[in-house]
Amino acid sequence: MAEFSMEALSWLRRAPADFRREMRALGADEGRVAGGELADLANHALDLNQLLQFDRALNRITGRIDPGALSPMRLAVLADATTDFTVPAIRVSALRHGVLAEMFAPAYGAAVREAMNPASDLARFKADVALVARDHRGLGLNAPTMDPDAAEAAITAAIAETAGMIDGLERAGVRTVILQTAPIPAEPWSGHFDMRAPGSVPAQISAFNTRLRALADARAAVLLDADALSAAVGRGRWFDPLEWNRAKLPFSLDLTPLYADHVARVLGAIRGKARKCLVLDLDNTCWGGVIGDDGLEGVRVGQGSPEGEAFLAIQAQALALKARGVVLAVCSKNEEDAARLPFREHPDMLLREDDIAVFVANWTDKATNIRGIAKALNIGVDALVFLDDNPAERARVRQMLPEVAVPELPEDPAWYPAALAHAGYFETVGLSADDAKRAEQYRANAARVQEMEKIGDYDAYLASLDMVCDLRPFDEVGRTRIAQLINKSNQFNLTTRRYTEADVAEMQADPKIFDLQIRLTDRFGDNGMISVVIFRIGAEDWICDTWLMSCRVLGRRVEEAALAEVAAAARAAGAQRLIGDYIPSAKNKMVEGHFAALGFTECGATPGGGTRWALDLASFEAATPPMKIIGAERRTQIKT
């Protein structure tokens, strides 16, 4: 690849030459179609025509798709413009980001009415997520005025109408609302004075977008920054007056695949599909040259040359991702001592050994090593992004591990940072204080694994950790992280129920909910918030709604501490039993025996292949896990 193009989705493989034939063959045998096959097909740089062909194929196989790892989602798109092209493009692009979407979009001009009418088709659709895609023309912010009060009135009305749509969507049971900022058109009114003139169209839209971000914060909504996207491609390129006048299309038709991918990556982030770890190749990816052949003095990295600065830039980007919680790992075909040498001794390297959670350098094939990195970090291979300059290595990893995200890279390393950044693998819908600590937490976890192998006896190992477990109710400080865990945790998750930050806030205030956020520290460091527990309070039975835990702390007996806390609170409230369901999913087989291990008795099967369990509080005796418990005394009082 000679060049990088954001519009062309250059980080994705080119579509197969026989793509049309593949679409015709998709599901032609009337059999079931695997979600993984659809995701792999969608993981190409598809143009609009190919997206539409794919969407028609999806229509043909509706009802015959086995989702597998894809998360189903009912998505409503409420736009001020026509959605004939964007809706199918989003549906297909969502597959690329791990979401199997069922779509709803009202007719042009009906978005506001549908959102606010409790008897609308939208209400009957029962969307999980709604995208509110307003446009300055639909918002009434498309006319300049010399009167600042008139401009203020227009902005206030636009925000009030959008807030009203959120109210209507919440009444319709929509759990997550995505608010889209309004792109600012390129045409000036008063030239370079526009942003200082309150009545100019750019100033009105900018003020609207600022208040929209505040509205998103206040209503726990997700933000899609279409204004930033339009600026990235160029505002003059974004808007197409011909297409608007002819078909009320909100932006240039050629940009539909890019817009759809941005919507889809946000949907994926909502469903916890964002990647967690960046795995770096070394030679000609993190530095120029081959360390094994060229030696320390021969590798090219550092200021003073375009190539050296290019590799510094990709290292800087890796560190920037680490700063917000992305874990860094190395996978290189090299002798280990040689591979580590630049990290230790090259004066211009930005990355150092301490930045890398798992360092693998040997002559084993990279797919095997990448699988080992995921195991060492206790995360799935679908949480990894692999960055490698070598097309053959990229192709091999894709072949062996299709769940791993492997971006295509331009020939010139100067474009590596752009390719990685624009691919959107690490999209997020919120950042918490725990995110800043996560990379260090994973690195410390790898050190714990080494310590356990050294000690041998597992109980002695646990005792050596000097663990401190903090159990406390939900609060504002932990809310973002609680919602993240609820939406990201798949393996140690008894019910896989998903809740938004707004839902978490409601639970926090609900006297019929008993909630716990659990943190764990040990002598290797702070693991941060690692578990969330939610029980619904009844007179005799407390019903487990959610019980999840980070796989980073499996086997530490934290679940015993959590159960003791819940049981003590339930007894104090006069309850007789704790009830829990195991609801099987594609990824939570590991907790099938969770309740049995804690002393619950199986009561029978539940719909969907699950099981129900009960714990008699009268006979329950709490275990003594090898850790100091703090914060527990606060749980003796139930919310009122």
XYZ file of C-alpha atoms in Angstrom:
640
model
C 0.000 0.000 0.000
C 1.602 3.232 -1.114
C -0.689 5.757 0.548
C -3.015 6.109 3.462
C -6.597 7.297 3.018
C -9.033 7.696 5.860
C -11.947 7.875 3.422
C -10.916 4.582 1.805
C -10.598 2.820 5.203
C -6.999 1.994 4.325
C -6.414 0.009 7.524
C -8.736 -2.690 6.210
C -7.971 -5.288 3.578
C -9.197 -4.583 0.091
C -12.441 -6.316 -0.751
C -12.113 -9.645 -2.600
C -12.165 -9.300 -6.379
C -15.136 -11.655 -6.519
C -17.043 -9.906 -3.735
C -20.290 -9.779 -5.721
C -20.120 -13.533 -6.276
C -19.455 -14.102 -2.568
C -22.541 -12.073 -1.725
C -24.655 -14.119 -4.106
C -23.289 -17.323 -2.568
C -23.872 -16.186 1.023
C -26.484 -18.478 2.523
C -27.479 -19.838 -0.891
C -27.632 -23.385 0.503
C -30.484 -22.380 2.863
C -28.370 -23.476 5.831
C -27.337 -21.535 8.901
C -24.757 -18.760 8.507
C -22.098 -18.212 11.171
C -21.698 -14.722 12.601
C -17.934 -15.130 12.383
C -18.176 -15.603 8.613
C -20.177 -12.381 8.310
C -17.717 -10.479 10.496
C -14.799 -11.679 8.385
C -16.517 -10.605 5.156
C -17.358 -7.212 6.653
C -13.756 -6.749 7.747
C -12.759 -5.385 4.339
C -12.677 -1.849 2.966
C -16.112 -2.003 1.347
C -17.370 0.828 -0.822
C -20.984 1.939 -0.753
C -22.113 -0.408 -3.509
C -20.528 -3.363 -1.721
C -22.127 -2.347 1.570
C -25.518 -2.271 -0.136
C -24.914 -5.681 -1.739
C -23.981 -7.058 1.670
C -27.083 -5.561 3.256
C -29.293 -7.225 0.652
C -27.580 -10.524 1.393
C -28.286 -10.027 5.103
C -31.949 -9.474 4.294
C -31.943 -12.775 2.436
C -30.509 -14.753 5.359
C -32.451 -13.063 8.165
C -33.442 -15.687 10.705
C -30.639 -18.027 9.669
C -27.721 -16.257 11.357
C -25.970 -17.876 14.331
C -24.584 -14.796 16.121
C -21.699 -16.580 17.845
C -19.507 -13.814 19.269
C -21.619 -11.069 17.648
C -23.749 -9.056 20.096
C -27.338 -8.544 18.922
C -28.572 -4.958 19.062
C -31.777 -3.185 18.030
C -30.708 0.211 16.719
C -32.945 3.151 15.819
C -31.468 5.902 13.637
C -33.249 9.236 14.092
C -31.838 11.660 11.556
C -32.799 14.997 10.081
C -31.720 13.700 6.674
C -32.587 10.680 4.571
C -31.096 7.402 5.778
C -31.525 5.188 2.720
C -27.770 4.658 2.417
C -26.515 5.199 5.956
C -28.746 2.604 7.631
C -27.642 -0.392 5.507
C -24.038 0.817 5.671
C -24.183 0.963 9.472
C -25.774 -2.477 9.642
C -22.939 -4.082 7.659
C -20.170 -2.049 9.303
C -21.497 -3.073 12.726
C -20.536 -6.687 11.921
C -16.931 -5.487 11.607
C -17.144 -4.239 15.196
C -18.823 -7.286 16.695
C -22.469 -6.195 16.564
C -25.377 -7.877 14.792
C -27.765 -4.959 14.365
C -31.457 -4.923 13.635
C -32.269 -1.491 12.248
C -35.147 0.974 12.393
C -35.331 4.402 10.785
C -38.423 6.592 10.401
C -39.284 8.381 7.177
C -37.533 11.632 6.311
C -38.793 14.459 8.500
C -40.383 12.159 11.108
C -37.485 11.639 13.538
C -38.570 14.131 16.211
C -42.190 13.023 16.049
C -41.288 9.346 16.305
C -39.082 9.968 19.330
C -41.724 11.877 21.239
C -44.831 9.857 20.320
C -45.382 6.987 22.801
C -47.522 5.159 20.228
C -45.030 5.464 17.354
C -43.490 2.698 15.290
C -40.238 3.500 17.070
C -41.806 2.734 20.460
C -43.077 -0.586 19.109
C -39.632 -1.404 17.683
C -38.219 -1.453 21.249
C -34.734 -0.250 20.386
C -31.787 -0.972 22.663
C -29.867 1.990 21.291
C -30.958 5.138 19.442
C -28.691 7.356 17.357
C -29.924 10.961 17.319
C -28.220 12.394 14.213
C -29.249 16.043 14.043
C -28.233 18.392 11.243
C -27.959 22.183 11.379
C -30.695 22.438 8.757
C -33.079 20.313 10.811
C -32.109 22.116 14.006
C -32.959 25.552 12.598
C -29.349 26.736 12.840
C -28.860 27.303 9.120
C -29.537 31.059 8.906
C -27.171 33.799 10.121
C -28.543 36.704 12.105
C -27.220 40.036 13.343
C -29.324 39.652 16.502
C -27.413 37.737 19.243
C -30.655 37.183 21.166
C -32.232 35.512 18.158
C -29.199 33.266 17.791
C -29.355 32.345 21.471
C -33.069 31.563 21.166
C -32.415 29.274 18.185
C -29.655 27.395 20.012
C -31.768 27.029 23.164
C -34.698 25.716 21.145
C -32.478 23.200 19.339
C -31.097 21.865 22.618
C -34.561 21.746 24.191
C -35.915 19.773 21.234
C -33.027 17.311 21.435
C -33.529 16.930 25.195
C -37.201 16.283 24.484
C -36.212 13.498 22.102
C -34.128 11.911 24.855
C -37.140 12.089 27.193
C -39.299 10.385 24.597
C -36.721 7.697 23.908
C -36.382 6.945 27.609
C -40.179 6.613 27.880
C -39.991 4.175 24.970
C -37.529 2.058 26.928
C -34.401 2.931 24.951
C -31.493 2.257 27.293
C -28.687 4.026 25.432
C -28.887 7.237 23.399
C -26.090 8.363 21.084
C -26.052 12.117 20.470
C -24.334 13.248 17.283
C -22.707 16.663 17.057
C -23.692 18.804 14.085
C -20.972 19.332 11.441
C -20.171 22.955 10.655
C -20.438 23.855 6.954
C -17.411 25.334 5.193
C -19.087 28.354 3.636
C -18.242 31.607 5.520
C -20.667 34.422 6.280
C -18.391 37.103 7.698
C -15.123 35.424 6.769
C -12.572 34.900 9.517
C -14.834 36.785 11.929
C -17.479 34.026 11.838
C -16.596 32.344 15.131
C -16.635 35.727 16.900
C -20.065 36.654 15.528
C -22.700 34.938 17.737
C -25.230 34.995 14.931
C -23.100 33.297 12.281
C -24.031 29.746 11.358
C -20.623 28.347 12.461
C -20.919 30.125 15.833
C -24.477 28.888 16.385
C -23.549 25.290 15.545
C -20.399 25.456 17.667
C -22.464 26.716 20.638
C -25.025 23.973 20.021
C -22.305 21.302 19.979
C -20.829 22.610 23.236
C -24.222 22.381 24.934
C -24.871 18.999 23.336
C -21.729 17.631 25.005
C -22.985 18.983 28.341
C -26.367 17.394 27.655
C -24.680 14.073 26.953
C -22.846 14.304 30.284
C -26.026 15.217 32.158
C -28.122 12.449 30.580
C -25.410 9.762 30.514
C -25.653 9.650 26.726
C -22.904 8.532 24.349
C -21.387 11.111 21.988
C -20.668 10.645 18.276
C -18.548 13.595 17.179
C -19.598 13.957 13.538
C -18.323 17.537 13.563
C -14.810 16.304 14.345
C -15.122 13.657 11.631
C -16.215 16.239 9.063
C -13.270 18.443 10.034
C -10.902 15.494 9.640
C -11.973 14.830 6.046
C -12.502 18.534 5.302
C -15.741 20.454 5.746
C -15.823 21.342 2.072
C -15.509 17.650 1.237
C -18.110 16.608 3.829
C -21.067 18.589 2.581
C -22.481 17.993 -0.897
C -25.109 20.621 -1.762
C -26.111 18.735 -4.894
C -26.958 15.573 -2.948
C -28.734 17.584 -0.248
C -30.915 19.418 -2.763
C -31.613 16.285 -4.752
C -32.074 13.639 -2.046
C -31.570 15.287 1.380
C -28.385 13.316 1.953
C -26.529 14.786 4.964
C -23.016 14.440 3.521
C -21.144 13.348 0.430
C -22.261 9.886 -0.642
C -18.646 8.720 -0.952
C -18.158 9.269 2.782
C -20.930 6.857 3.780
C -18.551 3.905 4.479
C -16.386 6.105 6.730
C -19.362 7.548 8.621
C -20.906 4.096 9.019
C -17.656 2.684 10.385
C -17.491 5.464 12.987
C -21.063 4.797 14.081
C -20.307 1.068 14.171
C -17.166 1.422 16.291
C -19.208 3.374 18.859
C -21.824 0.604 18.829
C -19.033 -1.889 19.390
C -17.683 0.143 22.303
C -21.157 0.232 23.852
C -21.226 -3.556 23.644
C -17.718 -3.890 25.142
C -16.085 -4.922 21.852
C -13.247 -2.389 21.920
C -9.774 -3.901 21.946
C -7.650 -3.944 25.091
C -4.110 -4.723 24.016
C -1.728 -3.532 21.284
C 0.793 -6.202 20.279
C 3.849 -4.703 18.586
C 6.261 -6.266 16.168
C 9.738 -4.698 16.519
C 11.995 -4.685 13.440
C 10.740 -2.059 10.952
C 7.633 -1.505 13.070
C 9.022 0.116 16.235
C 12.404 0.967 14.735
C 14.017 0.892 11.313
C 16.293 -2.033 10.583
C 16.783 -5.516 12.012
C 18.318 -5.543 15.478
C 19.727 -9.045 15.034
C 21.639 -8.045 11.871
C 22.249 -4.323 12.284
C 23.018 -4.216 16.012
C 22.119 -1.440 18.410
C 24.053 1.168 16.456
C 22.339 0.212 13.213
C 18.671 0.525 14.157
C 17.042 3.762 13.045
C 14.960 5.591 15.619
C 15.176 9.138 16.975
C 15.299 12.741 15.926
C 17.300 13.922 12.953
C 15.952 11.744 10.144
C 12.448 11.344 8.688
C 12.571 7.583 9.182
C 13.828 7.788 12.775
C 11.160 10.328 13.667
C 8.471 8.174 12.049
C 9.320 5.289 14.368
C 9.439 7.648 17.326
C 5.903 8.710 16.404
C 4.521 5.175 16.508
C 6.243 4.617 19.859
C 4.745 7.855 21.158
C 1.326 6.730 20.031
C 1.726 3.398 21.779
C 2.613 5.235 24.978
C -0.369 7.550 24.558
C -2.644 4.505 24.296
C -0.975 2.985 27.362
C -1.718 6.186 29.280
C -5.452 5.614 28.787
C -5.386 1.952 29.713
C -4.412 0.040 26.571
C -2.007 -2.780 27.412
C 1.197 -3.045 25.359
C 2.845 -6.322 24.397
C 5.698 -7.338 22.093
C 5.689 -10.247 19.638
C 8.886 -10.468 17.609
C 10.860 -13.080 15.719
C 14.212 -12.421 17.346
C 16.583 -13.656 19.971
C 15.145 -12.308 23.215
C 18.345 -10.620 24.414
C 18.761 -8.859 21.086
C 15.101 -7.786 21.019
C 15.317 -6.290 24.498
C 18.590 -4.431 23.823
C 17.114 -1.238 22.261
C 14.570 -0.988 25.109
C 17.422 -1.096 27.607
C 20.245 0.781 25.930
C 19.170 2.851 22.926
C 19.103 6.479 24.124
C 16.417 7.579 21.647
C 13.844 4.871 22.391
C 10.621 6.146 23.971
C 9.360 2.681 24.831
C 11.102 0.938 27.720
C 10.784 -2.588 29.060
C 8.543 -1.433 31.910
C 5.977 -0.253 29.349
C 5.514 -3.774 28.004
C 3.194 -6.104 29.909
C 4.223 -9.250 28.014
C 7.435 -9.468 25.997
C 7.751 -12.427 23.617
C 10.735 -12.731 21.300
C 11.623 -16.113 19.816
C 11.416 -18.033 16.535
C 8.004 -19.584 17.106
C 5.297 -18.525 14.653
C 3.614 -15.297 15.671
C 0.084 -16.672 15.785
C 1.140 -19.135 18.481
C 2.934 -16.412 20.403
C -0.044 -14.050 20.154
C -2.292 -16.754 21.549
C 0.192 -17.103 24.423
C 0.144 -13.338 25.042
C -3.638 -13.398 25.364
C -3.357 -16.294 27.811
C -0.703 -14.512 29.886
C -2.917 -11.428 30.112
C -6.018 -13.547 30.714
C -7.955 -11.877 27.913
C -9.425 -13.217 24.684
C -7.551 -13.021 21.407
C -10.436 -10.861 20.194
C -9.123 -8.148 22.544
C -5.828 -7.864 20.639
C -4.561 -5.610 17.858
C -1.408 -6.793 16.103
C 0.805 -4.190 14.406
C 3.377 -5.587 11.979
C 5.026 -4.079 8.896
C 5.346 -7.492 7.226
C 2.334 -8.310 4.970
C 3.105 -12.028 5.111
C 3.054 -12.057 8.922
C -0.197 -10.065 8.915
C -1.800 -12.522 6.518
C -0.638 -15.500 8.578
C -2.018 -14.106 11.832
C -5.346 -13.299 10.159
C -5.485 -16.832 8.785
C -4.750 -18.495 12.122
C -6.488 -16.009 14.445
C -9.264 -14.189 12.563
C -10.483 -12.664 15.844
C -7.294 -10.579 16.147
C -7.473 -7.119 14.571
C -4.573 -6.746 12.130
C -4.461 -3.367 10.388
C -2.983 -2.960 6.958
C -0.019 -0.567 7.066
C 1.235 1.865 4.410
C 4.731 1.340 3.037
C 6.018 4.531 4.645
C 6.233 4.244 8.465
C 5.316 7.924 8.719
C 1.718 6.801 8.180
C 1.721 4.029 10.814
C 0.315 6.293 13.573
C -2.497 7.490 11.311
C -3.413 3.954 10.298
C -3.563 2.830 13.916
C -5.419 5.905 15.158
C -8.083 6.055 12.445
C -8.864 2.341 12.625
C -10.790 2.955 15.859
C -9.819 -0.313 17.533
C -9.625 1.319 20.953
C -12.841 3.347 20.768
C -14.361 4.131 24.158
C -17.569 5.662 25.434
C -16.031 6.772 28.732
C -12.770 7.015 30.613
C -12.342 6.412 34.326
C -9.489 6.787 36.790
C -9.030 3.017 36.651
C -8.289 3.205 32.914
C -5.089 5.118 33.611
C -3.907 2.268 35.850
C -4.922 -0.663 33.696
C -1.735 -1.171 31.707
C 0.256 -1.257 34.937
C -2.298 -3.665 36.406
C -1.804 -6.118 33.561
C 1.979 -5.814 33.817
C 1.758 -6.518 37.546
C -0.497 -9.477 36.834
C 2.146 -10.999 34.596
C 4.606 -10.583 37.505
C 2.114 -12.384 39.783
C 2.018 -15.327 37.388
C 5.796 -15.573 37.538
C 5.672 -15.375 41.354
C 3.084 -18.159 41.525
C 5.241 -20.401 39.339
C 8.188 -19.709 41.645
C 6.362 -20.450 44.925
C 4.499 -23.506 43.665
C 2.031 -23.947 46.554
C -1.084 -21.999 45.609
C -2.360 -21.246 49.118
C 1.083 -20.025 50.104
C 1.144 -17.899 46.991
C -2.213 -16.278 47.839
C -1.060 -15.606 51.399
C 2.118 -14.009 50.042
C 0.146 -11.462 48.028
C -0.974 -9.442 51.100
C -4.325 -8.759 49.431
C -6.715 -6.038 50.575
C -10.297 -6.280 49.299
C -12.449 -3.142 49.385
C -16.212 -3.720 49.132
C -18.425 -0.675 48.910
C -21.767 0.385 47.425
C -22.083 2.099 44.052
C -21.126 5.761 44.071
C -20.598 8.618 41.609
C -16.824 8.166 41.603
C -17.014 4.565 40.459
C -20.031 4.850 38.153
C -18.191 5.068 34.816
C -15.980 2.100 35.671
C -18.976 0.106 36.951
C -20.756 0.649 33.626
C -17.578 -0.281 31.747
C -17.265 -3.567 33.623
C -20.954 -4.352 33.134
C -20.640 -3.845 29.391
C -17.208 -5.393 28.840
C -17.126 -8.458 31.075
C -18.049 -11.609 29.221
C -16.313 -14.613 30.746
C -16.821 -14.264 34.506
C -20.326 -12.922 34.123
C -23.220 -14.992 35.461
C -26.016 -13.261 33.548
C -24.327 -10.960 30.952
C -26.933 -8.260 31.542
C -25.847 -4.856 30.199
C -26.619 -1.535 31.879
C -25.771 2.054 31.023
C -24.379 4.658 33.394
C -27.910 6.016 33.750
C -29.120 2.557 34.779
C -26.301 2.318 37.311
C -27.291 5.692 38.766
C -30.890 4.486 39.165
C -29.734 1.323 40.908
C -27.555 3.350 43.241
C -30.644 5.225 44.462
C -33.022 2.257 44.433
C -33.741 0.893 47.957
C -34.684 -2.451 46.416
C -31.183 -2.926 45.021
C -28.130 -4.158 46.939
C -25.005 -3.263 44.995
C -21.290 -3.740 45.437
C -18.232 -2.436 43.665
C -15.143 -4.369 44.658
C -11.506 -3.325 44.449
C -8.416 -5.386 45.144
C -4.840 -4.415 45.912
C -1.825 -6.591 46.684
C 1.901 -6.224 47.072
C 2.341 -5.992 43.299
C -0.004 -3.043 42.947
C -3.584 -1.825 42.683
C -5.854 -4.016 40.543
C -8.521 -1.297 40.578
C -12.209 -2.162 40.451
C -12.418 -5.858 39.598
C -15.973 -6.952 40.397
C -19.585 -5.745 40.393
C -22.408 -7.464 42.249
C -26.112 -6.549 42.085
C -28.867 -8.264 44.061
C -32.591 -7.405 43.917
C -33.988 -7.295 47.446
C -37.088 -9.283 48.326
C -38.750 -9.992 51.656
C -37.447 -13.580 51.841
C -35.291 -13.981 48.747
C -32.537 -11.780 47.394
C -32.201 -12.382 43.640
C -28.812 -12.055 41.949
C -29.191 -9.780 38.939
C -25.514 -9.368 38.070
C -22.305 -10.936 39.304
C -19.204 -10.333 37.276
C -15.478 -10.178 37.862
C -12.365 -9.316 35.913
C -10.507 -12.393 34.750
C -7.290 -10.735 35.922
C -8.074 -11.802 39.500
C -9.483 -15.266 38.929
C -8.667 -17.725 41.681
C -8.027 -15.083 44.357
C -11.193 -16.100 46.278
C -12.672 -12.604 45.947
C -16.047 -14.181 45.168
C -16.050 -15.718 48.665
C -15.548 -12.265 50.184
C -18.372 -10.891 48.051
C -20.743 -13.688 49.029
C -20.017 -13.211 52.716
C -20.859 -9.528 52.357
C -24.119 -10.127 50.503
C -25.169 -12.885 52.920
C -24.487 -10.699 55.960
C -26.568 -7.849 54.550
C -29.408 -10.187 53.533
C -29.493 -11.813 56.960
C -29.558 -8.408 58.623
C -32.588 -7.512 56.464
C -34.408 -10.715 57.462
C -34.026 -12.599 54.174
C -34.050 -16.412 54.095
C -32.291 -17.245 50.818
C -30.013 -15.955 48.109
C -31.139 -16.912 44.609
C -28.880 -16.878 41.564
C -29.233 -17.755 37.893
C -26.522 -18.875 35.543
C -27.516 -17.673 32.069
C -25.198 -19.285 29.502
C -23.630 -17.170 26.767
C -21.034 -17.809 24.093
C -18.267 -16.811 26.527
C -19.265 -17.508 30.141
C -18.871 -21.281 30.304
C -16.150 -20.763 32.935
C -18.730 -19.686 35.569
C -21.158 -22.554 34.964
C -20.158 -24.001 38.355
C -19.857 -20.689 40.202
C -22.865 -21.069 42.492
C -22.150 -24.739 43.211
C -18.607 -23.874 44.269
C -19.982 -21.320 46.732
C -22.390 -23.780 48.360
C -25.607 -23.001 46.489
C -28.023 -25.845 45.702
C -29.362 -26.278 42.178
C -33.130 -25.667 41.937
C -33.666 -26.563 38.296
C -33.353 -25.287 34.759
C -34.265 -21.846 33.459
C -35.403 -20.873 29.958
C -32.516 -20.663 27.494
C -30.519 -23.522 28.975
C -29.542 -21.873 32.241
C -29.770 -23.074 35.822
C -31.211 -21.612 39.059
C -29.468 -21.889 42.397
C -30.378 -21.144 46.040
C -28.378 -20.620 49.221
C -30.045 -21.165 52.616
C -28.839 -18.298 54.772
C -29.706 -20.073 58.035
C -27.077 -22.764 57.449
C -24.561 -20.711 55.487
C -21.127 -20.274 57.022
C -18.893 -17.738 55.369
C -15.419 -18.800 54.283
C -12.312 -16.894 55.304
C -10.540 -15.811 52.129
C -6.820 -14.933 52.396
C -7.210 -11.182 52.336
C -7.979 -8.201 54.513
C -11.534 -6.940 54.035
C -12.269 -3.226 54.284
C -15.395 -1.183 53.662
C -17.674 -4.062 54.690
C -19.096 -2.342 57.733
C -20.912 0.100 55.454
C -23.018 -2.715 54.001
C -24.911 -3.481 57.173
C -27.292 -0.634 56.379
C -29.707 -1.036 53.497
C -30.586 1.967 51.353
C -33.827 3.724 52.277
